Each structure stands twice: as structure tokens, then as C-alpha cells.
Coordinates of C-alpha atoms (C1' of nucleotides) in Angstrom, one line a residue:
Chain Z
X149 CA -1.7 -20.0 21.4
X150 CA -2.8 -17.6 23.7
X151 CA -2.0 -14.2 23.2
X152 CA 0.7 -12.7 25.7
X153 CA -1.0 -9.4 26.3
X154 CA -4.3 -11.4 27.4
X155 CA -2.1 -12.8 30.0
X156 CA -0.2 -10.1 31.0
X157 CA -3.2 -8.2 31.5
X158 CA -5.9 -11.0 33.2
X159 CA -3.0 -12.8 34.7
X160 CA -5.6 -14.2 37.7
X161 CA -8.3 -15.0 35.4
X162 CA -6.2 -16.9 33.1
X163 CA -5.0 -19.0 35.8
X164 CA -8.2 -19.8 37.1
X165 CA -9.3 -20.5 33.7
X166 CA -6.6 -23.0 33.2
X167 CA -7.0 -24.5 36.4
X168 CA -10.9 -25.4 35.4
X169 CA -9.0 -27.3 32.2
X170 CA -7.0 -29.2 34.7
X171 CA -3.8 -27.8 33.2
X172 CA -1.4 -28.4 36.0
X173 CA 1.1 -26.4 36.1
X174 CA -0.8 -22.9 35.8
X175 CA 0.6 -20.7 38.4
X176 CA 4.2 -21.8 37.2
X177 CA 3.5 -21.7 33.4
X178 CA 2.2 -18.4 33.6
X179 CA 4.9 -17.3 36.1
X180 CA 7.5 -18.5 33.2
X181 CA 6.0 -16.6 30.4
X182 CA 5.7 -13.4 31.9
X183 CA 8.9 -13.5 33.3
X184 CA 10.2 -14.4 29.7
X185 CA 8.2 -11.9 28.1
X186 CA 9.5 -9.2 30.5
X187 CA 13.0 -9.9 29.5
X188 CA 12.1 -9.8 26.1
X189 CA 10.7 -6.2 25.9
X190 CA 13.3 -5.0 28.6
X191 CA 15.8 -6.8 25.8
X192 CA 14.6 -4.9 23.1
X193 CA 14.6 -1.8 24.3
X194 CA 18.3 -1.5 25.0
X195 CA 18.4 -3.4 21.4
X196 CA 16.0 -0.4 20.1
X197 CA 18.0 2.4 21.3
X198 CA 21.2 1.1 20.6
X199 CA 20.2 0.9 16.9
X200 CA 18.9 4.1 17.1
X201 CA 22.7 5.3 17.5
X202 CA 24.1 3.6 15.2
X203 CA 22.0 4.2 12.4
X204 CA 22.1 8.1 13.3
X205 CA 25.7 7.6 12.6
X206 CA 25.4 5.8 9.8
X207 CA 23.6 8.6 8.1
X208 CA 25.8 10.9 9.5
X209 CA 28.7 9.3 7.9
X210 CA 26.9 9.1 4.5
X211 CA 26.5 12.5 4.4
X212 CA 30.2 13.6 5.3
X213 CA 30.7 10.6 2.5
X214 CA 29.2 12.8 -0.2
X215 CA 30.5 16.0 1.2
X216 CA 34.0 14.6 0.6
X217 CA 35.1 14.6 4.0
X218 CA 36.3 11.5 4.4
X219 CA 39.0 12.0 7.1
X220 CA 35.9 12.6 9.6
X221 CA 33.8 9.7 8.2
X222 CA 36.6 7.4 9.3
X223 CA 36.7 8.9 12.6
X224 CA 33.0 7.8 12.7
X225 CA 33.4 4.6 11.4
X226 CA 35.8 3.4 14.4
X227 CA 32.4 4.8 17.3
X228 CA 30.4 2.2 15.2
X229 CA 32.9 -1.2 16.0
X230 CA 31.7 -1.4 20.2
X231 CA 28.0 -0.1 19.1
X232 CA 28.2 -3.3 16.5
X233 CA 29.5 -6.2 19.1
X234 CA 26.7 -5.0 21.6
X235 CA 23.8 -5.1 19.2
X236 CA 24.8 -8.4 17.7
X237 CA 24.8 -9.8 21.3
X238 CA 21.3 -8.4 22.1
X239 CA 20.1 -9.5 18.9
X240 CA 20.7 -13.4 19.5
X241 CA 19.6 -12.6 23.2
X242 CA 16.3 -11.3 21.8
X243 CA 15.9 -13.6 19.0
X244 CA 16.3 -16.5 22.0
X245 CA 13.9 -14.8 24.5
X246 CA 11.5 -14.4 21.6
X247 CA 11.7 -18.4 20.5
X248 CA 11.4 -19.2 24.7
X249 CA 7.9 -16.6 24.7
X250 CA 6.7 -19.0 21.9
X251 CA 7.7 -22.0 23.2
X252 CA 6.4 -21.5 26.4
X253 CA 3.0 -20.3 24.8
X254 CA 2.5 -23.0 22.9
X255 CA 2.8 -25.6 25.9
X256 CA -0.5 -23.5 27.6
X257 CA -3.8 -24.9 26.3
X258 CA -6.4 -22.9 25.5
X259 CA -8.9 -21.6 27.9
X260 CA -12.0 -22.8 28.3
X261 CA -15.3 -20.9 28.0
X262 CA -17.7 -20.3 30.8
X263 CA -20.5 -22.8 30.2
X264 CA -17.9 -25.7 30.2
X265 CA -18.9 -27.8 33.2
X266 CA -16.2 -28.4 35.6
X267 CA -14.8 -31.7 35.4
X268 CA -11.9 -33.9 34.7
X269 CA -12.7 -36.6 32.5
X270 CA -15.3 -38.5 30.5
X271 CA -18.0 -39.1 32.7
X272 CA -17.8 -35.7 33.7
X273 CA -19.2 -34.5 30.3
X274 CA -22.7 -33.1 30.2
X275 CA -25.1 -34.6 28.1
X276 CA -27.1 -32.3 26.4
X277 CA -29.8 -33.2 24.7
X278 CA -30.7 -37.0 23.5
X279 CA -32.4 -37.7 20.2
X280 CA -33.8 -40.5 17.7
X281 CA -35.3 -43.6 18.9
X282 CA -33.2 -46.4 20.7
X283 CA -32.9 -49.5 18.6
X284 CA -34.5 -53.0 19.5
X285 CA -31.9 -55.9 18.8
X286 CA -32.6 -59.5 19.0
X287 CA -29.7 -61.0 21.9
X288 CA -28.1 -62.3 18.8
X289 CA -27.0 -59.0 17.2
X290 CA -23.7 -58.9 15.5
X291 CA -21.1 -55.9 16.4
X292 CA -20.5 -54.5 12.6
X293 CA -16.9 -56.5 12.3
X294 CA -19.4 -59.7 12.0
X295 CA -21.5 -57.9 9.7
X296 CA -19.0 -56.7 7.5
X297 CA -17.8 -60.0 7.0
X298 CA -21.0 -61.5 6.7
X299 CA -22.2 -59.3 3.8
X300 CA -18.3 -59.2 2.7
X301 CA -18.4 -55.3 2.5
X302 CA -15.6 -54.7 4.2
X303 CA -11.9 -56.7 4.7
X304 CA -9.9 -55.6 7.5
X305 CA -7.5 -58.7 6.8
X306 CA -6.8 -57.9 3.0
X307 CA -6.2 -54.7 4.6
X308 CA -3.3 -56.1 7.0
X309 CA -1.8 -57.6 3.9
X310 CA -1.5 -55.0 1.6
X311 CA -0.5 -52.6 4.5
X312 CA -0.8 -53.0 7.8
X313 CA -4.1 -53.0 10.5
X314 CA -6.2 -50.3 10.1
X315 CA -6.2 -50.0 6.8
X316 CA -9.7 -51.4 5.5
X317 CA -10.5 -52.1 2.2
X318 CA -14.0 -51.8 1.5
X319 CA -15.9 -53.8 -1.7
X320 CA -18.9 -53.9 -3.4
X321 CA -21.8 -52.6 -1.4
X322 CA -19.8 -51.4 1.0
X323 CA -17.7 -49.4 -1.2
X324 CA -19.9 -47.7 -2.7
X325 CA -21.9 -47.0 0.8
X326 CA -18.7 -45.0 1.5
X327 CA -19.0 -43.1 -1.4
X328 CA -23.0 -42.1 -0.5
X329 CA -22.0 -40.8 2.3
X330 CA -19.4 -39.0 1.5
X331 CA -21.5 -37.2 -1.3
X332 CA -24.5 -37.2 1.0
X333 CA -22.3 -35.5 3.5
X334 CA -20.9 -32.9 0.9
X335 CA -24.2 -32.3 -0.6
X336 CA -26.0 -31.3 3.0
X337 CA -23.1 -28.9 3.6
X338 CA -23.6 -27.0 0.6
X339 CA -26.7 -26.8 1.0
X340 CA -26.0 -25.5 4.0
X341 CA -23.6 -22.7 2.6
X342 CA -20.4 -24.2 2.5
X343 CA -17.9 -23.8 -0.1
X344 CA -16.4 -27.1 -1.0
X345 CA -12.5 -27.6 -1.0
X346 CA -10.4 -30.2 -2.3
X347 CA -7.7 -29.5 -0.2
X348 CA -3.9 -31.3 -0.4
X349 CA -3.8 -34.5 1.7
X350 CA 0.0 -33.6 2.9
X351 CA 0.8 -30.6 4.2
X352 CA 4.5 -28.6 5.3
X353 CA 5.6 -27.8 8.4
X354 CA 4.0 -24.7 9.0
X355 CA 0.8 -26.1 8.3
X356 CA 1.3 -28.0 11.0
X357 CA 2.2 -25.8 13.6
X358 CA -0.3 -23.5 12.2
X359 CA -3.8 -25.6 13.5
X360 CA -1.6 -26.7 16.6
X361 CA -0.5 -30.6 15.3
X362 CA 2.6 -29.5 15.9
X363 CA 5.0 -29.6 18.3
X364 CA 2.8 -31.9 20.6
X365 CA 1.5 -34.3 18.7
X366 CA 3.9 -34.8 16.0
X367 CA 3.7 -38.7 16.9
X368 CA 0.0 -39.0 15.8
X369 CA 1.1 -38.2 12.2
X370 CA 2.6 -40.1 9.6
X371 CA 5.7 -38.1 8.4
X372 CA 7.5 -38.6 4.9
X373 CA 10.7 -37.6 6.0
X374 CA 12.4 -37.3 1.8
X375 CA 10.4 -34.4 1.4
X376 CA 9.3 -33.5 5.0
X377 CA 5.8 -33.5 4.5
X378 CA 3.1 -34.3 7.0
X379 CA 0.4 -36.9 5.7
X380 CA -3.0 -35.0 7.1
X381 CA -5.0 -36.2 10.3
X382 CA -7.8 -33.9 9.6
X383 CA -8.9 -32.1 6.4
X384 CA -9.2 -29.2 9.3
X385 CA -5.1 -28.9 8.8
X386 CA -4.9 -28.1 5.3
X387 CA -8.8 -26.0 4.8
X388 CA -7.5 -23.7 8.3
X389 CA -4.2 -23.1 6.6
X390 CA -5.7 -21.7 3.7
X391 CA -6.4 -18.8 6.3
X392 CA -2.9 -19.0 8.0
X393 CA -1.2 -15.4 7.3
X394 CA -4.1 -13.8 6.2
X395 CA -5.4 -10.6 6.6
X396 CA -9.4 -10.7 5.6
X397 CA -11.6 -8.1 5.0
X398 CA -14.7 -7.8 7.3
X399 CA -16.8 -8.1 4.3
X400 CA -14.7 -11.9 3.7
X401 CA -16.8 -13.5 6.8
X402 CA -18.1 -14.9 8.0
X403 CA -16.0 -18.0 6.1
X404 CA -17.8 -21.5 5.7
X405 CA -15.7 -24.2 4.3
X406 CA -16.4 -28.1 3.9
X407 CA -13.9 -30.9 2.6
X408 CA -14.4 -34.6 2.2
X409 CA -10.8 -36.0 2.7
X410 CA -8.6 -39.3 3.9
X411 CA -7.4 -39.1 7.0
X412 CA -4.4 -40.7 8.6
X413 CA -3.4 -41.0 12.1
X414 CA -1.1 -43.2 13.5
X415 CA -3.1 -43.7 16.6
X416 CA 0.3 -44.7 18.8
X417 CA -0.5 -46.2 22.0
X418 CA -4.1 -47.2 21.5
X419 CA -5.0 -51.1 21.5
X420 CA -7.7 -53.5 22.7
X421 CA -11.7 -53.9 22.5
X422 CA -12.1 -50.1 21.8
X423 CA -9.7 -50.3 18.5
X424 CA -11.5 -53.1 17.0
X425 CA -13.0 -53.5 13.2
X426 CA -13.9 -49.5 12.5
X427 CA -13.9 -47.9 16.1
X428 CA -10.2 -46.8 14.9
X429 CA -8.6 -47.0 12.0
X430 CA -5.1 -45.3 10.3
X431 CA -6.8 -44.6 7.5
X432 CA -10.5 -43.3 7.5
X433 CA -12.5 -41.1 5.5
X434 CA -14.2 -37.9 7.1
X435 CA -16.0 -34.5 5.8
X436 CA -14.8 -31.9 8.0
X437 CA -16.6 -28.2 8.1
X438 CA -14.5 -24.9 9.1
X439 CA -16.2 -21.1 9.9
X440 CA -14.1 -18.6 10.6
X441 CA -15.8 -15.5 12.4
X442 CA -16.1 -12.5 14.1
X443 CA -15.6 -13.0 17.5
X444 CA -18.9 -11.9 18.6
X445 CA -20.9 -14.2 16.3
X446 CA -18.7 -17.3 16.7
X447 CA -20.8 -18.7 19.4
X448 CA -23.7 -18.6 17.0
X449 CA -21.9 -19.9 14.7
X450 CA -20.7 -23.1 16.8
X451 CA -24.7 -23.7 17.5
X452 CA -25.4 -23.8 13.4
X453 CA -22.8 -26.0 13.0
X454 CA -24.1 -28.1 16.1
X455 CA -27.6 -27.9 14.0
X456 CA -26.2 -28.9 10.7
X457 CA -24.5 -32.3 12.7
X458 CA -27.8 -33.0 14.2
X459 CA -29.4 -32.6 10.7
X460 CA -27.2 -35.4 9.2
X461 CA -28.0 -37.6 12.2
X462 CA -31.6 -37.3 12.1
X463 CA -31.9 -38.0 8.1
X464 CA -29.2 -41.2 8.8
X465 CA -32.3 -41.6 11.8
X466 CA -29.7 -43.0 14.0
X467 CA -30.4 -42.3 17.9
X468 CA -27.5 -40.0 19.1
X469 CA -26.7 -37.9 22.3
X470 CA -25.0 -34.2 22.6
X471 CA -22.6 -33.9 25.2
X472 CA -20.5 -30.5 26.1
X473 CA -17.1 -31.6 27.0
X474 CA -15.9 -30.8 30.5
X475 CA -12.7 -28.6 31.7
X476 CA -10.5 -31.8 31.7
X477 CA -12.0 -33.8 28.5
X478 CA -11.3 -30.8 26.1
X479 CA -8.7 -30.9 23.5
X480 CA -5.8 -28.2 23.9
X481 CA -6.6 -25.8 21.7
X482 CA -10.6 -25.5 22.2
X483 CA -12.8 -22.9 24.3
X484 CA -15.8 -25.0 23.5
X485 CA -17.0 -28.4 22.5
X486 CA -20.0 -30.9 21.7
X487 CA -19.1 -34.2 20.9
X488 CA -22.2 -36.2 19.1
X489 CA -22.4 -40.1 20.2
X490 CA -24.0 -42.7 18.0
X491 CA -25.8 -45.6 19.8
X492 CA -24.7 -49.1 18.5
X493 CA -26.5 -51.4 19.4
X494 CA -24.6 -54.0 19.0
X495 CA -21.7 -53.0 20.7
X496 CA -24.0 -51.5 22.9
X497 CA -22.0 -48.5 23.4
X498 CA -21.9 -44.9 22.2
X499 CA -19.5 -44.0 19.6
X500 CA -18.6 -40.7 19.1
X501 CA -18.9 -39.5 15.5
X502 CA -18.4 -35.8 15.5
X503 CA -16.4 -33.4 17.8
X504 CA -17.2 -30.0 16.9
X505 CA -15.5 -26.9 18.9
X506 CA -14.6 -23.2 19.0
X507 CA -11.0 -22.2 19.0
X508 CA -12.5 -18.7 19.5
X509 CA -8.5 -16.7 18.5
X510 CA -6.7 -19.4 20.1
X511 CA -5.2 -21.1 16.3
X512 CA -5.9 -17.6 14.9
X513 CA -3.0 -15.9 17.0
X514 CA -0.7 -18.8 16.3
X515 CA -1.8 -18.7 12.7
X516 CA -2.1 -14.9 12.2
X517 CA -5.2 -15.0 10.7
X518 CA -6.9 -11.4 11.1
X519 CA -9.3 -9.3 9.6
X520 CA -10.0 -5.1 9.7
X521 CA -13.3 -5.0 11.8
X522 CA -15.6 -2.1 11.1
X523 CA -13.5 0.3 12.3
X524 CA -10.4 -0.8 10.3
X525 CA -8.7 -2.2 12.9
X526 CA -7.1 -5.3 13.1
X527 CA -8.3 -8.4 15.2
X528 CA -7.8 -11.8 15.1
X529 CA -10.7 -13.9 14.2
X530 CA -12.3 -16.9 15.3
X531 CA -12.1 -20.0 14.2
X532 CA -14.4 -23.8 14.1
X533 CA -14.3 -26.7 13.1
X534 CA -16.8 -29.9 13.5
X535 CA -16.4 -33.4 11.5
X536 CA -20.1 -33.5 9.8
X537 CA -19.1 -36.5 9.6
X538 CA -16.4 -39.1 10.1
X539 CA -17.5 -42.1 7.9
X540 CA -16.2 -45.2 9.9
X541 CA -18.5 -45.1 13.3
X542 CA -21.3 -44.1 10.8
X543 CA -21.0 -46.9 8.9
X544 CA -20.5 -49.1 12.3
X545 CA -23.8 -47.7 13.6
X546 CA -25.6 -48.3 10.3
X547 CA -24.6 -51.5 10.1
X548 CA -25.2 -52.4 13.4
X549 CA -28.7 -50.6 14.4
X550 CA -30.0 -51.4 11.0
X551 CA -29.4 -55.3 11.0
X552 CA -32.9 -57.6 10.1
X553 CA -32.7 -61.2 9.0
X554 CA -33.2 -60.0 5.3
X555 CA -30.2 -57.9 5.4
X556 CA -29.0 -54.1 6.6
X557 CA -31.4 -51.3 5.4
X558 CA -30.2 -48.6 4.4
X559 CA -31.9 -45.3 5.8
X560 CA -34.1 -43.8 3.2
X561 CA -32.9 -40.5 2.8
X562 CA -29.2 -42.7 2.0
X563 CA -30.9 -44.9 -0.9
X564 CA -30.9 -42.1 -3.1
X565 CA -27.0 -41.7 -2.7
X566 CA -26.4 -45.4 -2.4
X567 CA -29.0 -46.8 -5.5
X568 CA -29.9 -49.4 -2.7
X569 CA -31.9 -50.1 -0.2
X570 CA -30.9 -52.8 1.3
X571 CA -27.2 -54.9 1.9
X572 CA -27.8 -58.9 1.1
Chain B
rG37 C1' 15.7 -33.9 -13.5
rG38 C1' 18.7 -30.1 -16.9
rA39 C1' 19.2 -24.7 -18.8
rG40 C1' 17.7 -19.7 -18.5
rA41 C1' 14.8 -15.4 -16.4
rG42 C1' 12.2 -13.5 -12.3
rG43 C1' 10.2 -12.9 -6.9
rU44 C1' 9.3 -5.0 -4.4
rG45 C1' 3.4 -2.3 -0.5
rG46 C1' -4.2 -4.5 -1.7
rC47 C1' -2.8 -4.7 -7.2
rC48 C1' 0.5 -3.0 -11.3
rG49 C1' 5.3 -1.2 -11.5
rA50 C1' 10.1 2.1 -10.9
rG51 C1' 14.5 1.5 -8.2
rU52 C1' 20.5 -3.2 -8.8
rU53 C1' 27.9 2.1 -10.2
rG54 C1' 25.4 0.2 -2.0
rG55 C1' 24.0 6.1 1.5
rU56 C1' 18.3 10.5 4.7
rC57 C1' 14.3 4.3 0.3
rG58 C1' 9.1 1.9 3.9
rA59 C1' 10.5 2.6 -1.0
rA60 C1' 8.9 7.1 -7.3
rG61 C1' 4.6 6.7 -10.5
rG62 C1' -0.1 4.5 -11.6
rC63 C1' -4.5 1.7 -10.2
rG64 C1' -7.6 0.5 -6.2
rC65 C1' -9.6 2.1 -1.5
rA66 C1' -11.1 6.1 2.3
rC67 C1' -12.4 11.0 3.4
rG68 C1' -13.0 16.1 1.5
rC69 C1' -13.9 19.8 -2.5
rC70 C1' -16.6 20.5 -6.9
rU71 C1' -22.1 19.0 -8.6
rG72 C1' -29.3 19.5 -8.1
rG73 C1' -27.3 14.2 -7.9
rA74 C1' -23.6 11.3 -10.3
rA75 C1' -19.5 10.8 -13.6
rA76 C1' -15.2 13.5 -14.8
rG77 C1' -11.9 16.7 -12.3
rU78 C1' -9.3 17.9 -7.9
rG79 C1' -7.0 17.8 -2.6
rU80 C1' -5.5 14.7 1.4
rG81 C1' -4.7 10.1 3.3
rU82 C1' -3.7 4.9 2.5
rA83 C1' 1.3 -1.8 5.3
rA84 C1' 2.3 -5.0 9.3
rA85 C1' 4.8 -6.7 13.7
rC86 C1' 7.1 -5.4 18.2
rG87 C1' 8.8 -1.7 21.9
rC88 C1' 8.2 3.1 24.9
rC89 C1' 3.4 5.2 26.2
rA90 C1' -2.8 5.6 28.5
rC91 C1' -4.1 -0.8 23.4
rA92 C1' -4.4 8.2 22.3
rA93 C1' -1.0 11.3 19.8
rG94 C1' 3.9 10.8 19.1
rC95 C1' 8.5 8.4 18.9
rG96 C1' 11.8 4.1 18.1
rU97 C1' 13.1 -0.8 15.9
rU98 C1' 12.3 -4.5 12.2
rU99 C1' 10.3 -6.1 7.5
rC100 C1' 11.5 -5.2 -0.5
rG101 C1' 10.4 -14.4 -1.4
rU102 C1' 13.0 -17.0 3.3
rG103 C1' 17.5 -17.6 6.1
rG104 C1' 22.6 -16.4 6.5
rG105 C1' 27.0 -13.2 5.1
rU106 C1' 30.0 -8.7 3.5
rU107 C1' 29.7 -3.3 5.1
rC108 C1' 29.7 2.3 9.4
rG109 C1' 25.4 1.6 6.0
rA110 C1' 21.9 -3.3 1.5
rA111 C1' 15.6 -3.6 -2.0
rU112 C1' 20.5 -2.9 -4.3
rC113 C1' 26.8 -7.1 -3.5
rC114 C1' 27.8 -12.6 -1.9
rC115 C1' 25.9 -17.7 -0.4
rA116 C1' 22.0 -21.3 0.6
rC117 C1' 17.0 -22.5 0.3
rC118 C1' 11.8 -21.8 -1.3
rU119 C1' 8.8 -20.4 -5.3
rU120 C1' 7.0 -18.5 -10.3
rC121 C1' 7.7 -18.3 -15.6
rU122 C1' 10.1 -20.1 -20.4
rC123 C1' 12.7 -24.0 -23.0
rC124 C1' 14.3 -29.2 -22.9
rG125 C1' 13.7 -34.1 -20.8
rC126 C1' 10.3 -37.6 -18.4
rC127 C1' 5.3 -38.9 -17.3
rA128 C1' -0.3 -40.1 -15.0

RNA sequence: GGAGAGGUGGCCGAGUUGGUCGAAGGCGCACGCCUGGAAAGUGUGUAAACGCCACAAGCGUUUCGUGGGUUCGAAUCCCACCUUCUCCGCCA
């Protein structure tokens, strides 16, 4: 969330801000908060100083207590009664205002940074930069949900039987190309400096809130209501919480994390063409990387991790696109993001296989996560995340762009991980 | 799942007949003195959030696992929850 003293003190700038991520109610949102936030610190004032009488007296009366004058300490203890009522009622008063700031806050996306193109949706997004060479398919391609069968690598309808659609099972050759990528993918990041995590694959409440899942989009996640627990959408949940609460040193950053993990999202509302075979699953394997940095090198650090994407995409030598996501195409909580698109040729469409964004301090401040900058003083730092990669458009491309009458070669630098070159 | 014992500041660790306790002491850390330099020694300082205010100094409020309660006053008493350890049970 954003942080209330930003707004109170750029109030105009905000707003324009906002208005350039199409967020519609700006002027009124804004309006609301710093109303809310007034009568919150004109609240705890009166709280402030009314405590401060009460707890002179309190001493007072412990000291006449151990002087033995207890006559006079009674006298005392009736002043206290009215002082008590009144700071009780201020207390819930400022306890509410304090929930509405929050509340309020966490309804305001975050705002966007300067070299985000104006826009309002897809086609609005920039493309960047284009790379890789465009595949040449016969007329009688097959999209990969053919191919898959075909080759028998991967059953969406054993799937629906054991638990519903979306959940593939993947077999034999396809199977074990998962499992190549996966380590390809974890390999490349630590060679790129990450620290691998294993993190949980359910996470708490808090967790939730903390990277922003919650309260908006509590109907995108699978819930286990005995032990309320949160099955994860993004390894991003649990690796960013590790951070949540934290107070780092400025010799801790900058932070570089990667995790391989399941996700699961319950993708409500989405149907049709778009869903079909792996374009979107429930269940779907992704490596996700996480920095966390000073402020002033996190823009840096969003182009290395940019780099490190392209990297994977190059050795996979699929043909892909960079496109900077405009004002209205952003998520919520991002300042900054590239989306990567894979051709497939079959489908002759681009999929997008990596979304990777600054949050500059906007999960920070909801998360606390700080660290003592050279000077010692506190700031909140910034945080990143990009999927480097999500496995099932991957393998969709692969599939696809890589189909010849022999079978679908596998891209060399893969062979090593996969101990074949080729899917008959 | 059952029984018992704990959860105090960056760490260790006092404090539980409620009363100037944000909390002794130690370690660590920072700065200074000492030294040719260092170690040792020695002095001072060393939490966060929020509010007033100039995001200064200063002052105030809150925070001793979390949330409630009792009380004029709670780290200290009561209740619930979370969590750690030990023992038992069960088990990949």
C-alpha cells in the first residue's frame, strides 16, 4: 500500500499518478483517506493527552501508596473513573479510524512509474524490443493440445478424472521435460546469483495480505478452510514473506531469491479458446525470482532480471517480444512491468510467459520490510519479482514451434537437462 | 492427539508478594580515550511504531509471543489463541 505521508504530502501528484493507471475513483479515494487519516491523528491526540493524565496520577497514587497515605490515594482513585470511560471510548474510536486508514489504503493501487506509456488496455502496451527468429510451419501445424496427445506426453482428460480440468498429468517424455526445465530454470538462476528456496506451498493469512493476495483477490486462491491456510498462487507469496516484518541491515542487500514451486489458482471467471490445453491451468509449475533493494538501485535491478528472462529465452531459442505494460494493463500493486510473449506458431498467437515488475515500497510498506541505510536510518525497501519461467506456455511453445514430421526437437542447450533430443 | 515447561530489547539473560520497568547485568554494535599501530583496558551511546513539531532537538502515547480481561496502575494476576522445548502416543 501506499504510504499515507506520500499522499498527504504529493496529494496532486498522486492523483495524477493514479489517474494514468486508470484508477477511477482518485480524487474521491484520496479525498477519503486524508480525511480518515486527519481524524485519526486529531483522535489520538486527545487519546495522547488524556493518558498522559492519567498515568501522572497513577504514579502519583503509587507513591502516596508507599508513603502510607492511603486516605489521599483514594481520593485520587475516584479523578481516575471519568478520565477511564473517556479514554476507553477514544481508544475503540482510534482503533476504528486506524482499521478505516488501512482499509482505504489498501483499495488504492499502486502508482505507476514515469516511463509507463499511457494507456488503458492491452494493445496499448509498448513493445519493446523483438527477438529470436519467427518459426516456419507447414498449414498443417498442430496447436500443442494435438501434440500432446499425439506423442501422449501430456493427459488433460486423466486429469479431469482424478481432479477436475486443469489439472494435467504429464507422462513419460513429457514428464520428465517438466522436470528439465524446472532444473534448467533453477540452475541459470543460480548461476545468476540467486539463492534457491524451497519455500512452503500453503501459506497463513498474513502471508497473504502481506504480497497483496489479499483482501482483493481472495477468490483466485484455493482456501483450506480446517486449518485456514491459503494454497499458494505464486512462489512470490511465500519467498516475499520470508521478508515480511523484517528489519535488514544495509549490508543484507541487495536480496536475490529463486524458487521452483506448484502453483494453484482457481482462475474464476475465465473460459473459452484462451483457457484451452496449457494456456491456463489450476495447477502449473513456475520458477519465480525475488530482489529486494535499495530504492535507488531497484531500477537496475528490474533490467538484470529483464536480462536473466531474455537469457532463458534465447538458450530455449524461442522467438519472443518485450512489452512495458501501460497505465491501465498494470497489476495493482506494480510501478513497473515487462511482460515477455512467446510466439506459437501454431496457435499463432503470443503467449505471455513471464511478467516481471517493480513494486518499488509499495508490498514493502504493507509488509514492513525495512532496512537501516547508510546513515542508520530506517527505509522501506524495494521489492521484484519476475517468473523466469512459468513452465506450461514454455512447454506449449516448444511443442508447438519445434514440431517436424520426425517428432518435436528439443532445443539443444535443454537436451542436456532432458537426456533427449527429440519427442517420438 | 495427550501430559508438562517456556516465550522479555540484535543476541544471552534478570525481573512473577502488581507501583517512577522500555525494562538490571552481560555480549554484540557505534563513537571517543588510551596506543607508534592493534589487542587488552576504559568512557559514552545503542528498539520500533504513531502523534505534537520543521521527517531537527525535545516532548507525549503504545509495545516484554498475539488478542482480550481484572486494576487508579500489569512484563508481573486471569482467560483464549499462536508458538518452542521435553516426555508419551501415532506415523511418511
Amino acid at each position: 500500500m501506499l504510504q499515507i505521508q506520500t499522499i498527504r504530502e504529493n496529494t496532486a501528484e498522486v492523483i495524477q499518478k493514479l489517474k494514468k493507471k486508470h484508477f477511477k475513483q482518485a480524487e474521491e479515494s484520496i479525498e477519503t483517506v486524508l480525511n480518515l487519516d486527519n481524524l485519526r491523528r486529531q483522535t489520538q491526540k486527545e487519546l495522547d493527552d488524556m493518558l498522559t493524565e492519567t498515568n501522572k496520577i497513577s504514579k502519583e497514587i503509587g507513591i502516596l501508596f508507599q508513603q502510607g497515605k492511603k486516605e489521599l490515594a483514594d481520593e485520587l482513585k475516584v479523578k481516575t473513573v471519568q478520565f477511564k470511560e473517556k479514554s476507553k471510548e477514544l481508544n475503540l474510536k482510534l482503533d476504528e479510524l486506524e482499521k478505516d486508514v488501512i482499509q482505504k489504503l489498501y483499495t488504492i493501487p499502486n502508482l505507476p512509474a514515469d516511463i509507463v506509456p499511457q494507456g488503458l488496455r492491452a494493445e496499448d502496451n509498448e513493445v519493446v524490443a523483438q527477438f529470436g527468429t519467427m518459426p516456419n510451419l507447414p498449414e498443417d501445424a498442430l496447436p500443442h493440445w494435438e501434440l500432446t496427445k499425439k506423442y501422449e506426453i501430456i493427459d488433460f482428460e486423466l486429469g479431469t478424472k482424478i481432479t477436475g480440468a486443469g489439472f494435467p498429468v504429464y507422462k513419460g517424455q513429457g514428464a520428465r521435460l517438466q522436470r528439465a526445465l524446472i532444473n534448467f530454470f533453477l540452475d541459470k538462476a543460480a548461476a545468476n546469483g540467486y539463492l534457491e528456496i524451497q519455500p512452503p506451498l500453503m501459506v497463513n493469512e498474513a502471508s497473504a495480505y502481506g504480497t497483496g493476495q489479499l483482501p482483493d483477490k481472495d477468490a483466485q486462491m484455493y482456501h483450506v478452510d480446517l486449518d485456514n491456510l491459503y494454497l499458494i498462487p505464486t512462489a512470490e507469496v511465500p519467498v516475499t514473506n520470508i521478508y515480511r516484518d523484517v528489519i535488514l541491515n544495509i549490508n543484507d542487500l541487495p536480496i536475490k531469491n529463486v524458487a521452483y514451486s506448484s502453483c494453484f489458482r482457481r482462475e474464476a471467471g475465465s473460459y473459452g479458446k484462451d483457457v484451452r490445453g496449457l494456456n491456463r491451468l489450476h495447477q502449473f509449475d513456475k520458477i519465480e525470482i525475488v530482489q529486494i533493494q535499495e530504492p535507488q538501485n531497484s531500477y537496475a535491478a528490474l533490467e538484470s532480471m529483464c536480462a536473466h528472462v531474455r537469457s532463458l529465452l534465447d538458450a530455449l531459442e524461442l522467438p519472443y517480444r518485450i512489452l512495458r505494460l501501460c497505465g491501465g494493463d498494470m497489476g495493482f500493486t506494480s510501478a513497473l512491468t515487462y511482460d515477455f510473449e512467446v510466439y506459437s506458431a501454431a496457435q499463432k498467437r503470443w503467449l505471455e510467459v513471464s511478467s516481471v515488475s517493480n513494486f518499488e515500497s509499495y508490498q514493502a510498506n504493507r509488509m514492513k520490510l525495512r532496512y537501516r541505510d547508510a546513515n542508520g536510518k530506517m527505509q522501506l525497501a524495494h521489492t521484484l519479482n519476475g517468473s523466469a519461467l512459468a513452465l506450461p506456455r514454455i512447454v506449449a511453445a516448444l511443442l508447438e514451434n519445434n514440431q517436424t514430421a520426425e517428432g518435436i526437437c528439443i532445443p539443444k542447450e535443454l537436451q542436456a537437462y532432458t537426456g533427449f533430443s527429440i519427442i517420438q
